[in-house]
Amino acid sequence: MTALLGCCTALAVTAGCGAPKDSDSAAPTGHAARAKHYTGELADGAKWVADVPQDFNGTLMLFSHGYGPLRARSAPDPKTRDAFLKRGYALIGSSYSGSSRWALNVAVKDQFDTLDAVRKRVAAVREPKRTLAWGESMGGLINSLVAQHGRGRVDGALSACGIVAGGLDFNEYQTDGDYAINQLLVSGGSGSSGSSEKQIKVSGFSSDAEAAASGKALAAAVQGAQSTAQGRARTALVAALSNQPNWFSGRQPPKAHDFEAREKQQAEGLVKMSLPFTLGARYQVEKAQGGPVYSNAGVNYAQLLRHSRDVPQVRALYKKAGLDLDKDLAKLTRNAHTEADPDAVRHMERTAVPSGHLAVPNLTLHTTDDPLNPAPQESEYARRVRSAGDGSMLRQTYVHATGHCTFKPANWLAVLHALEHRLDTGSWGAATEPQKLNEVAGEAGEGSYPSFLRYTAPELVGARGRDTRAH
């Protein structure tokens, strides 16, 4: 279910993306070394950290980290931390408490409690001029919930590479892809697995090891399918259902109508990153919710596919392979019988699904081609915010890049400048226009960065509640 990472490159799966990297815990250098470092503990056991520069500029920044070990962090990475401290921002964050790395049931409270604890403990930030929330990946979702409940506590929020459509939709489309692998590439498909092979477990796990084994097995099925035109066509269908982007590696994405190259990139993303990580994390998600939250009973997969921008690619590859797409979609619909644990679903709805209401301005940042938390998350979030009547409070920005949370300090500084402009003037104005963002990022003097561009995220495939039910 969960592409829930913090900051990682496209191939850094085994390093525990979203968890603090070795360099995060190394001795601080530069401006971080000259800042005062504080630590503390909340009543529920969550740890907090604070880095306060000598020349504090009055803005306190509350950071929500991504999926991984429950360890407090004040910034996404050391270079971004140093760039912010150099400019006088004070940085704080908590580890979150609880028994699961999917910490949504406690994270928002722990973040607000951290804010209170630091302000009581650290005199220099007791009365900040402004408090901003920021976070990435799972922390981007936490941060959007902070923005939802933050009136009087924070002034604005930056949510990067976030699971902003919420945990339920995120789980549904990821597991739809896993289900399609089982149905089409493991059971009677044209991959390396034979039709008599037992299907791979995709939910209801009893341990991290069991979940990780399923991720490895699903990835092997996709890898094996690449040896035939039929397998590649079915992989394209899997990728469409799971919102897998068609750029994973290389300096530039494949050409728009080079469907074979695009499918190859999708398969690479599924095998090397998406499947191993999302299945590996699913036990922690189900543990936090108290049971499986995935359901596809009654879902019409032909209707579901119609929401994908990749329909032309899927149809073209099916035609080239001599396969009947309608027949495969009918099979998926016919065999869709999985039911979720109702209590687990209700728990996730309460703790991990944004309502769309915003108490403070929220600016989001995403790569165009994120293999773990695809950009269509943003389109669903925007739809929800508009439906709640708070569309003017939200702006969404994108950088032309592949990878999950692969931002540079200059990207962070540019979106921070745009949010500050909104708070200073009461209007977004041109601050979120790509030209302005690139101008600010270039002037930051923090090295190279992926460029901002004008981009509209595709519709999120797999979101329930639309015309997705079988009739």
mmCIF file with all atom_site columns, N, CA and C in Angstrom, residues 309-361:
data_model
loop_
_atom_site.group_PDB
_atom_site.id
_atom_site.type_symbol
_atom_site.label_atom_id
_atom_site.label_alt_id
_atom_site.label_comp_id
_atom_site.label_asym_id
_atom_site.label_entity_id
_atom_site.label_seq_id
_atom_site.pdbx_PDB_ins_code
_atom_site.Cartn_x
_atom_site.Cartn_y
_atom_site.Cartn_z
_atom_site.occupancy
_atom_site.B_iso_or_equiv
_atom_site.pdbx_formal_charge
_atom_site.auth_seq_id
_atom_site.auth_comp_id
_atom_site.auth_asym_id
_atom_site.auth_atom_id
_atom_site.pdbx_PDB_model_num
ATOM 1   N N  . ARG A 1 309 ? -4.432  7.718   -18.103 1.00 0.00 ? 309 ARG A N  1
ATOM 2   C CA . ARG A 1 309 ? -3.905  8.386   -19.290 1.00 0.00 ? 309 ARG A CA 1
ATOM 3   C C  . ARG A 1 309 ? -3.187  7.400   -20.201 1.00 0.00 ? 309 ARG A C  1
ATOM 4   N N  . ASP A 1 310 ? -2.887  6.179   -19.694 1.00 0.00 ? 310 ASP A N  1
ATOM 5   C CA . ASP A 1 310 ? -2.118  5.196   -20.452 1.00 0.00 ? 310 ASP A CA 1
ATOM 6   C C  . ASP A 1 310 ? -2.979  4.227   -21.250 1.00 0.00 ? 310 ASP A C  1
ATOM 7   N N  . VAL A 1 311 ? -4.262  4.502   -21.388 1.00 0.00 ? 311 VAL A N  1
ATOM 8   C CA . VAL A 1 311 ? -5.132  3.608   -22.157 1.00 0.00 ? 311 VAL A CA 1
ATOM 9   C C  . VAL A 1 311 ? -4.611  3.402   -23.583 1.00 0.00 ? 311 VAL A C  1
ATOM 10  N N  . PRO A 1 312 ? -4.192  4.456   -24.323 1.00 0.00 ? 312 PRO A N  1
ATOM 11  C CA . PRO A 1 312 ? -3.662  4.213   -25.677 1.00 0.00 ? 312 PRO A CA 1
ATOM 12  C C  . PRO A 1 312 ? -2.460  3.275   -25.680 1.00 0.00 ? 312 PRO A C  1
ATOM 13  N N  . GLN A 1 313 ? -1.589  3.410   -24.703 1.00 0.00 ? 313 GLN A N  1
ATOM 14  C CA . GLN A 1 313 ? -0.417  2.531   -24.614 1.00 0.00 ? 313 GLN A CA 1
ATOM 15  C C  . GLN A 1 313 ? -0.837  1.089   -24.352 1.00 0.00 ? 313 GLN A C  1
ATOM 16  N N  . VAL A 1 314 ? -1.734  0.886   -23.414 1.00 0.00 ? 314 VAL A N  1
ATOM 17  C CA . VAL A 1 314 ? -2.183  -0.467  -23.088 1.00 0.00 ? 314 VAL A CA 1
ATOM 18  C C  . VAL A 1 314 ? -2.848  -1.110  -24.308 1.00 0.00 ? 314 VAL A C  1
ATOM 19  N N  . ARG A 1 315 ? -3.711  -0.369  -24.980 1.00 0.00 ? 315 ARG A N  1
ATOM 20  C CA . ARG A 1 315 ? -4.402  -0.923  -26.143 1.00 0.00 ? 315 ARG A CA 1
ATOM 21  C C  . ARG A 1 315 ? -3.419  -1.257  -27.269 1.00 0.00 ? 315 ARG A C  1
ATOM 22  N N  . ALA A 1 316 ? -2.452  -0.380  -27.488 1.00 0.00 ? 316 ALA A N  1
ATOM 23  C CA . ALA A 1 316 ? -1.480  -0.616  -28.561 1.00 0.00 ? 316 ALA A CA 1
ATOM 24  C C  . ALA A 1 316 ? -0.640  -1.860  -28.282 1.00 0.00 ? 316 ALA A C  1
ATOM 25  N N  . LEU A 1 317 ? -0.198  -2.032  -27.032 1.00 0.00 ? 317 LEU A N  1
ATOM 26  C CA . LEU A 1 317 ? 0.638   -3.188  -26.714 1.00 0.00 ? 317 LEU A CA 1
ATOM 27  C C  . LEU A 1 317 ? -0.170  -4.476  -26.704 1.00 0.00 ? 317 LEU A C  1
ATOM 28  N N  . TYR A 1 318 ? -1.426  -4.414  -26.291 1.00 0.00 ? 318 TYR A N  1
ATOM 29  C CA . TYR A 1 318 ? -2.288  -5.594  -26.365 1.00 0.00 ? 318 TYR A CA 1
ATOM 30  C C  . TYR A 1 318 ? -2.511  -6.002  -27.823 1.00 0.00 ? 318 TYR A C  1
ATOM 31  N N  . LYS A 1 319 ? -2.738  -5.019  -28.667 1.00 0.00 ? 319 LYS A N  1
ATOM 32  C CA . LYS A 1 319 ? -2.947  -5.328  -30.090 1.00 0.00 ? 319 LYS A CA 1
ATOM 33  C C  . LYS A 1 319 ? -1.706  -5.949  -30.700 1.00 0.00 ? 319 LYS A C  1
ATOM 34  N N  . LYS A 1 320 ? -0.544  -5.395  -30.387 1.00 0.00 ? 320 LYS A N  1
ATOM 35  C CA . LYS A 1 320 ? 0.709   -5.922  -30.923 1.00 0.00 ? 320 LYS A CA 1
ATOM 36  C C  . LYS A 1 320 ? 0.961   -7.346  -30.445 1.00 0.00 ? 320 LYS A C  1
ATOM 37  N N  . ALA A 1 321 ? 0.536   -7.648  -29.206 1.00 0.00 ? 321 ALA A N  1
ATOM 38  C CA . ALA A 1 321 ? 0.761   -8.976  -28.636 1.00 0.00 ? 321 ALA A CA 1
ATOM 39  C C  . ALA A 1 321 ? -0.307  -9.984  -29.054 1.00 0.00 ? 321 ALA A C  1
ATOM 40  N N  . GLY A 1 322 ? -1.358  -9.507  -29.733 1.00 0.00 ? 322 GLY A N  1
ATOM 41  C CA . GLY A 1 322 ? -2.425  -10.409 -30.142 1.00 0.00 ? 322 GLY A CA 1
ATOM 42  C C  . GLY A 1 322 ? -3.313  -10.840 -28.990 1.00 0.00 ? 322 GLY A C  1
ATOM 43  N N  . LEU A 1 323 ? -3.409  -9.998  -27.973 1.00 0.00 ? 323 LEU A N  1
ATOM 44  C CA . LEU A 1 323 ? -4.224  -10.317 -26.799 1.00 0.00 ? 323 LEU A CA 1
ATOM 45  C C  . LEU A 1 323 ? -5.548  -9.557  -26.835 1.00 0.00 ? 323 LEU A C  1
ATOM 46  N N  . ASP A 1 324 ? -6.517  -10.083 -26.113 1.00 0.00 ? 324 ASP A N  1
ATOM 47  C CA . ASP A 1 324 ? -7.835  -9.463  -25.999 1.00 0.00 ? 324 ASP A CA 1
ATOM 48  C C  . ASP A 1 324 ? -7.894  -8.704  -24.666 1.00 0.00 ? 324 ASP A C  1
ATOM 49  N N  . LEU A 1 325 ? -7.789  -7.389  -24.721 1.00 0.00 ? 325 LEU A N  1
ATOM 50  C CA . LEU A 1 325 ? -7.804  -6.579  -23.503 1.00 0.00 ? 325 LEU A CA 1
ATOM 51  C C  . LEU A 1 325 ? -9.126  -6.727  -22.769 1.00 0.00 ? 325 LEU A C  1
ATOM 52  N N  . ASP A 1 326 ? -10.226 -6.703  -23.500 1.00 0.00 ? 326 ASP A N  1
ATOM 53  C CA . ASP A 1 326 ? -11.536 -6.815  -22.857 1.00 0.00 ? 326 ASP A CA 1
ATOM 54  C C  . ASP A 1 326 ? -11.661 -8.132  -22.079 1.00 0.00 ? 326 ASP A C  1
ATOM 55  N N  . LYS A 1 327 ? -11.073 -9.183  -22.621 1.00 0.00 ? 327 LYS A N  1
ATOM 56  C CA . LYS A 1 327 ? -11.127 -10.484 -21.948 1.00 0.00 ? 327 LYS A CA 1
ATOM 57  C C  . LYS A 1 327 ? -10.356 -10.441 -20.631 1.00 0.00 ? 327 LYS A C  1
ATOM 58  N N  . ASP A 1 328 ? -9.178  -9.828  -20.629 1.00 0.00 ? 328 ASP A N  1
ATOM 59  C CA . ASP A 1 328 ? -8.396  -9.731  -19.399 1.00 0.00 ? 328 ASP A CA 1
ATOM 60  C C  . ASP A 1 328 ? -9.090  -8.847  -18.366 1.00 0.00 ? 328 ASP A C  1
ATOM 61  N N  . LEU A 1 329 ? -9.675  -7.759  -18.814 1.00 0.00 ? 329 LEU A N  1
ATOM 62  C CA . LEU A 1 329 ? -10.388 -6.885  -17.883 1.00 0.00 ? 329 LEU A CA 1
ATOM 63  C C  . LEU A 1 329 ? -11.611 -7.598  -17.295 1.00 0.00 ? 329 LEU A C  1
ATOM 64  N N  . ALA A 1 330 ? -12.282 -8.381  -18.118 1.00 0.00 ? 330 ALA A N  1
ATOM 65  C CA . ALA A 1 330 ? -13.432 -9.149  -17.627 1.00 0.00 ? 330 ALA A CA 1
ATOM 66  C C  . ALA A 1 330 ? -12.994 -10.165 -16.575 1.00 0.00 ? 330 ALA A C  1
ATOM 67  N N  . LYS A 1 331 ? -11.820 -10.766 -16.783 1.00 0.00 ? 331 LYS A N  1
ATOM 68  C CA . LYS A 1 331 ? -11.294 -11.714 -15.796 1.00 0.00 ? 331 LYS A CA 1
ATOM 69  C C  . LYS A 1 331 ? -11.023 -11.012 -14.472 1.00 0.00 ? 331 LYS A C  1
ATOM 70  N N  . LEU A 1 332 ? -10.409 -9.850  -14.536 1.00 0.00 ? 332 LEU A N  1
ATOM 71  C CA . LEU A 1 332 ? -10.134 -9.096  -13.310 1.00 0.00 ? 332 LEU A CA 1
ATOM 72  C C  . LEU A 1 332 ? -11.430 -8.760  -12.575 1.00 0.00 ? 332 LEU A C  1
ATOM 73  N N  . THR A 1 333 ? -12.439 -8.352  -13.318 1.00 0.00 ? 333 THR A N  1
ATOM 74  C CA . THR A 1 333 ? -13.725 -8.002  -12.705 1.00 0.00 ? 333 THR A CA 1
ATOM 75  C C  . THR A 1 333 ? -14.411 -9.237  -12.128 1.00 0.00 ? 333 THR A C  1
ATOM 76  N N  . ARG A 1 334 ? -14.380 -10.313 -12.860 1.00 0.00 ? 334 ARG A N  1
ATOM 77  C CA . ARG A 1 334 ? -15.063 -11.544 -12.437 1.00 0.00 ? 334 ARG A CA 1
ATOM 78  C C  . ARG A 1 334 ? -14.479 -12.113 -11.147 1.00 0.00 ? 334 ARG A C  1
ATOM 79  N N  . ASN A 1 335 ? -13.163 -12.000 -10.982 1.00 0.00 ? 335 ASN A N  1
ATOM 80  C CA . ASN A 1 335 ? -12.488 -12.614 -9.836  1.00 0.00 ? 335 ASN A CA 1
ATOM 81  C C  . ASN A 1 335 ? -12.260 -11.654 -8.672  1.00 0.00 ? 335 ASN A C  1
ATOM 82  N N  . ALA A 1 336 ? -12.835 -10.465 -8.738  1.00 0.00 ? 336 ALA A N  1
ATOM 83  C CA . ALA A 1 336 ? -12.621 -9.454  -7.696  1.00 0.00 ? 336 ALA A CA 1
ATOM 84  C C  . ALA A 1 336 ? -13.577 -9.697  -6.526  1.00 0.00 ? 336 ALA A C  1
ATOM 85  N N  . HIS A 1 337 ? -13.067 -10.342 -5.475  1.00 0.00 ? 337 HIS A N  1
ATOM 86  C CA . HIS A 1 337 ? -13.929 -10.712 -4.346  1.00 0.00 ? 337 HIS A CA 1
ATOM 87  C C  . HIS A 1 337 ? -13.341 -10.311 -2.991  1.00 0.00 ? 337 HIS A C  1
ATOM 88  N N  . THR A 1 338 ? -12.214 -9.642  -2.965  1.00 0.00 ? 338 THR A N  1
ATOM 89  C CA . THR A 1 338 ? -11.557 -9.332  -1.694  1.00 0.00 ? 338 THR A CA 1
ATOM 90  C C  . THR A 1 338 ? -12.332 -8.282  -0.909  1.00 0.00 ? 338 THR A C  1
ATOM 91  N N  . GLU A 1 339 ? -12.531 -8.534  0.369   1.00 0.00 ? 339 GLU A N  1
ATOM 92  C CA . GLU A 1 339 ? -13.211 -7.590  1.254   1.00 0.00 ? 339 GLU A CA 1
ATOM 93  C C  . GLU A 1 339 ? -12.243 -7.111  2.329   1.00 0.00 ? 339 GLU A C  1
ATOM 94  N N  . ALA A 1 340 ? -12.333 -5.829  2.670   1.00 0.00 ? 340 ALA A N  1
ATOM 95  C CA . ALA A 1 340 ? -11.498 -5.252  3.715   1.00 0.00 ? 340 ALA A CA 1
ATOM 96  C C  . ALA A 1 340 ? -12.093 -5.525  5.086   1.00 0.00 ? 340 ALA A C  1
ATOM 97  N N  . ASP A 1 341 ? -11.282 -5.296  6.112   1.00 0.00 ? 341 ASP A N  1
ATOM 98  C CA . ASP A 1 341 ? -11.765 -5.307  7.480   1.00 0.00 ? 341 ASP A CA 1
ATOM 99  C C  . ASP A 1 341 ? -12.454 -3.964  7.728   1.00 0.00 ? 341 ASP A C  1
ATOM 100 N N  . PRO A 1 342 ? -13.766 -3.940  7.957   1.00 0.00 ? 342 PRO A N  1
ATOM 101 C CA . PRO A 1 342 ? -14.479 -2.658  8.094   1.00 0.00 ? 342 PRO A CA 1
ATOM 102 C C  . PRO A 1 342 ? -13.917 -1.761  9.193   1.00 0.00 ? 342 PRO A C  1
ATOM 103 N N  . ASP A 1 343 ? -13.521 -2.344  10.322  1.00 0.00 ? 343 ASP A N  1
ATOM 104 C CA . ASP A 1 343 ? -12.964 -1.538  11.406  1.00 0.00 ? 343 ASP A CA 1
ATOM 105 C C  . ASP A 1 343 ? -11.638 -0.912  10.999  1.00 0.00 ? 343 ASP A C  1
ATOM 106 N N  . ALA A 1 344 ? -10.819 -1.660  10.256  1.00 0.00 ? 344 ALA A N  1
ATOM 107 C CA . ALA A 1 344 ? -9.534  -1.135  9.794   1.00 0.00 ? 344 ALA A CA 1
ATOM 108 C C  . ALA A 1 344 ? -9.748  0.025   8.826   1.00 0.00 ? 344 ALA A C  1
ATOM 109 N N  . VAL A 1 345 ? -10.747 -0.113  7.955   1.00 0.00 ? 345 VAL A N  1
ATOM 110 C CA . VAL A 1 345 ? -11.058 0.964   7.013   1.00 0.00 ? 345 VAL A CA 1
ATOM 111 C C  . VAL A 1 345 ? -11.512 2.210   7.758   1.00 0.00 ? 345 VAL A C  1
ATOM 112 N N  . ARG A 1 346 ? -12.376 2.046   8.716   1.00 0.00 ? 346 ARG A N  1
ATOM 113 C CA . ARG A 1 346 ? -12.858 3.205   9.487   1.00 0.00 ? 346 ARG A CA 1
ATOM 114 C C  . ARG A 1 346 ? -11.714 3.881   10.234  1.00 0.00 ? 346 ARG A C  1
ATOM 115 N N  . HIS A 1 347 ? -10.792 3.089   10.751  1.00 0.00 ? 347 HIS A N  1
ATOM 116 C CA . HIS A 1 347 ? -9.642  3.657   11.460  1.00 0.00 ? 347 HIS A CA 1
ATOM 117 C C  . HIS A 1 347 ? -8.772  4.469   10.512  1.00 0.00 ? 347 HIS A C  1
ATOM 118 N N  . MET A 1 348 ? -8.542  3.932   9.302   1.00 0.00 ? 348 MET A N  1
ATOM 119 C CA . MET A 1 348 ? -7.740  4.680   8.340   1.00 0.00 ? 348 MET A CA 1
ATOM 120 C C  . MET A 1 348 ? -8.457  5.935   7.880   1.00 0.00 ? 348 MET A C  1
ATOM 121 N N  . GLU A 1 349 ? -9.761  5.862   7.710   1.00 0.00 ? 349 GLU A N  1
ATOM 122 C CA . GLU A 1 349 ? -10.522 7.055   7.336   1.00 0.00 ? 349 GLU A CA 1
ATOM 123 C C  . GLU A 1 349 ? -10.365 8.161   8.379   1.00 0.00 ? 349 GLU A C  1
ATOM 124 N N  . ARG A 1 350 ? -10.335 7.788   9.647   1.00 0.00 ? 350 ARG A N  1
ATOM 125 C CA . ARG A 1 350 ? -10.216 8.777   10.719  1.00 0.00 ? 350 ARG A CA 1
ATOM 126 C C  . ARG A 1 350 ? -8.816  9.367   10.807  1.00 0.00 ? 350 ARG A C  1
ATOM 127 N N  . THR A 1 351 ? -7.796  8.585   10.505  1.00 0.00 ? 351 THR A N  1
ATOM 128 C CA . THR A 1 351 ? -6.425  9.010   10.795  1.00 0.00 ? 351 THR A CA 1
ATOM 129 C C  . THR A 1 351 ? -5.581  9.353   9.582   1.00 0.00 ? 351 THR A C  1
ATOM 130 N N  . ALA A 1 352 ? -5.948  8.899   8.384   1.00 0.00 ? 352 ALA A N  1
ATOM 131 C CA . ALA A 1 352 ? -5.026  9.014   7.250   1.00 0.00 ? 352 ALA A CA 1
ATOM 132 C C  . ALA A 1 352 ? -5.675  9.462   5.951   1.00 0.00 ? 352 ALA A C  1
ATOM 133 N N  . VAL A 1 353 ? -6.828  10.125  6.042   1.00 0.00 ? 353 VAL A N  1
ATOM 134 C CA . VAL A 1 353 ? -7.501  10.614  4.839   1.00 0.00 ? 353 VAL A CA 1
ATOM 135 C C  . VAL A 1 353 ? -7.837  12.094  5.028   1.00 0.00 ? 353 VAL A C  1
ATOM 136 N N  . PRO A 1 354 ? -7.187  13.000  4.278   1.00 0.00 ? 354 PRO A N  1
ATOM 137 C CA . PRO A 1 354 ? -7.508  14.423  4.404   1.00 0.00 ? 354 PRO A CA 1
ATOM 138 C C  . PRO A 1 354 ? -8.953  14.706  4.008   1.00 0.00 ? 354 PRO A C  1
ATOM 139 N N  . SER A 1 355 ? -9.578  15.624  4.711   1.00 0.00 ? 355 SER A N  1
ATOM 140 C CA . SER A 1 355 ? -10.960 15.989  4.402   1.00 0.00 ? 355 SER A CA 1
ATOM 141 C C  . SER A 1 355 ? -11.043 16.931  3.207   1.00 0.00 ? 355 SER A C  1
ATOM 142 N N  . GLY A 1 356 ? -9.949  17.626  2.911   1.00 0.00 ? 356 GLY A N  1
ATOM 143 C CA . GLY A 1 356 ? -9.964  18.662  1.887   1.00 0.00 ? 356 GLY A CA 1
ATOM 144 C C  . GLY A 1 356 ? -10.076 20.062  2.466   1.00 0.00 ? 356 GLY A C  1
ATOM 145 N N  . HIS A 1 357 ? -10.518 20.176  3.691   1.00 0.00 ? 357 HIS A N  1
ATOM 146 C CA . HIS A 1 357 ? -10.588 21.483  4.354   1.00 0.00 ? 357 HIS A CA 1
ATOM 147 C C  . HIS A 1 357 ? -9.173  21.919  4.752   1.00 0.00 ? 357 HIS A C  1
ATOM 148 N N  . LEU A 1 358 ? -8.846  23.167  4.530   1.00 0.00 ? 358 LEU A N  1
ATOM 149 C CA . LEU A 1 358 ? -7.537  23.708  4.882   1.00 0.00 ? 358 LEU A CA 1
ATOM 150 C C  . LEU A 1 358 ? -7.701  24.897  5.814   1.00 0.00 ? 358 LEU A C  1
ATOM 151 N N  . ALA A 1 359 ? -7.062  24.797  6.977   1.00 0.00 ? 359 ALA A N  1
ATOM 152 C CA . ALA A 1 359 ? -7.094  25.901  7.929   1.00 0.00 ? 359 ALA A CA 1
ATOM 153 C C  . ALA A 1 359 ? -6.046  26.949  7.595   1.00 0.00 ? 359 ALA A C  1
ATOM 154 N N  . VAL A 1 360 ? -4.998  26.538  6.871   1.00 0.00 ? 360 VAL A N  1
ATOM 155 C CA . VAL A 1 360 ? -3.904  27.443  6.492   1.00 0.00 ? 360 VAL A CA 1
ATOM 156 C C  . VAL A 1 360 ? -3.516  27.149  5.044   1.00 0.00 ? 360 VAL A C  1
ATOM 157 N N  . PRO A 1 361 ? -2.852  28.079  4.366   1.00 0.00 ? 361 PRO A N  1
ATOM 158 C CA . PRO A 1 361 ? -2.408  27.817  2.990   1.00 0.00 ? 361 PRO A CA 1
ATOM 159 C C  . PRO A 1 361 ? -1.490  26.607  2.917   1.00 0.00 ? 361 PRO A C  1
#
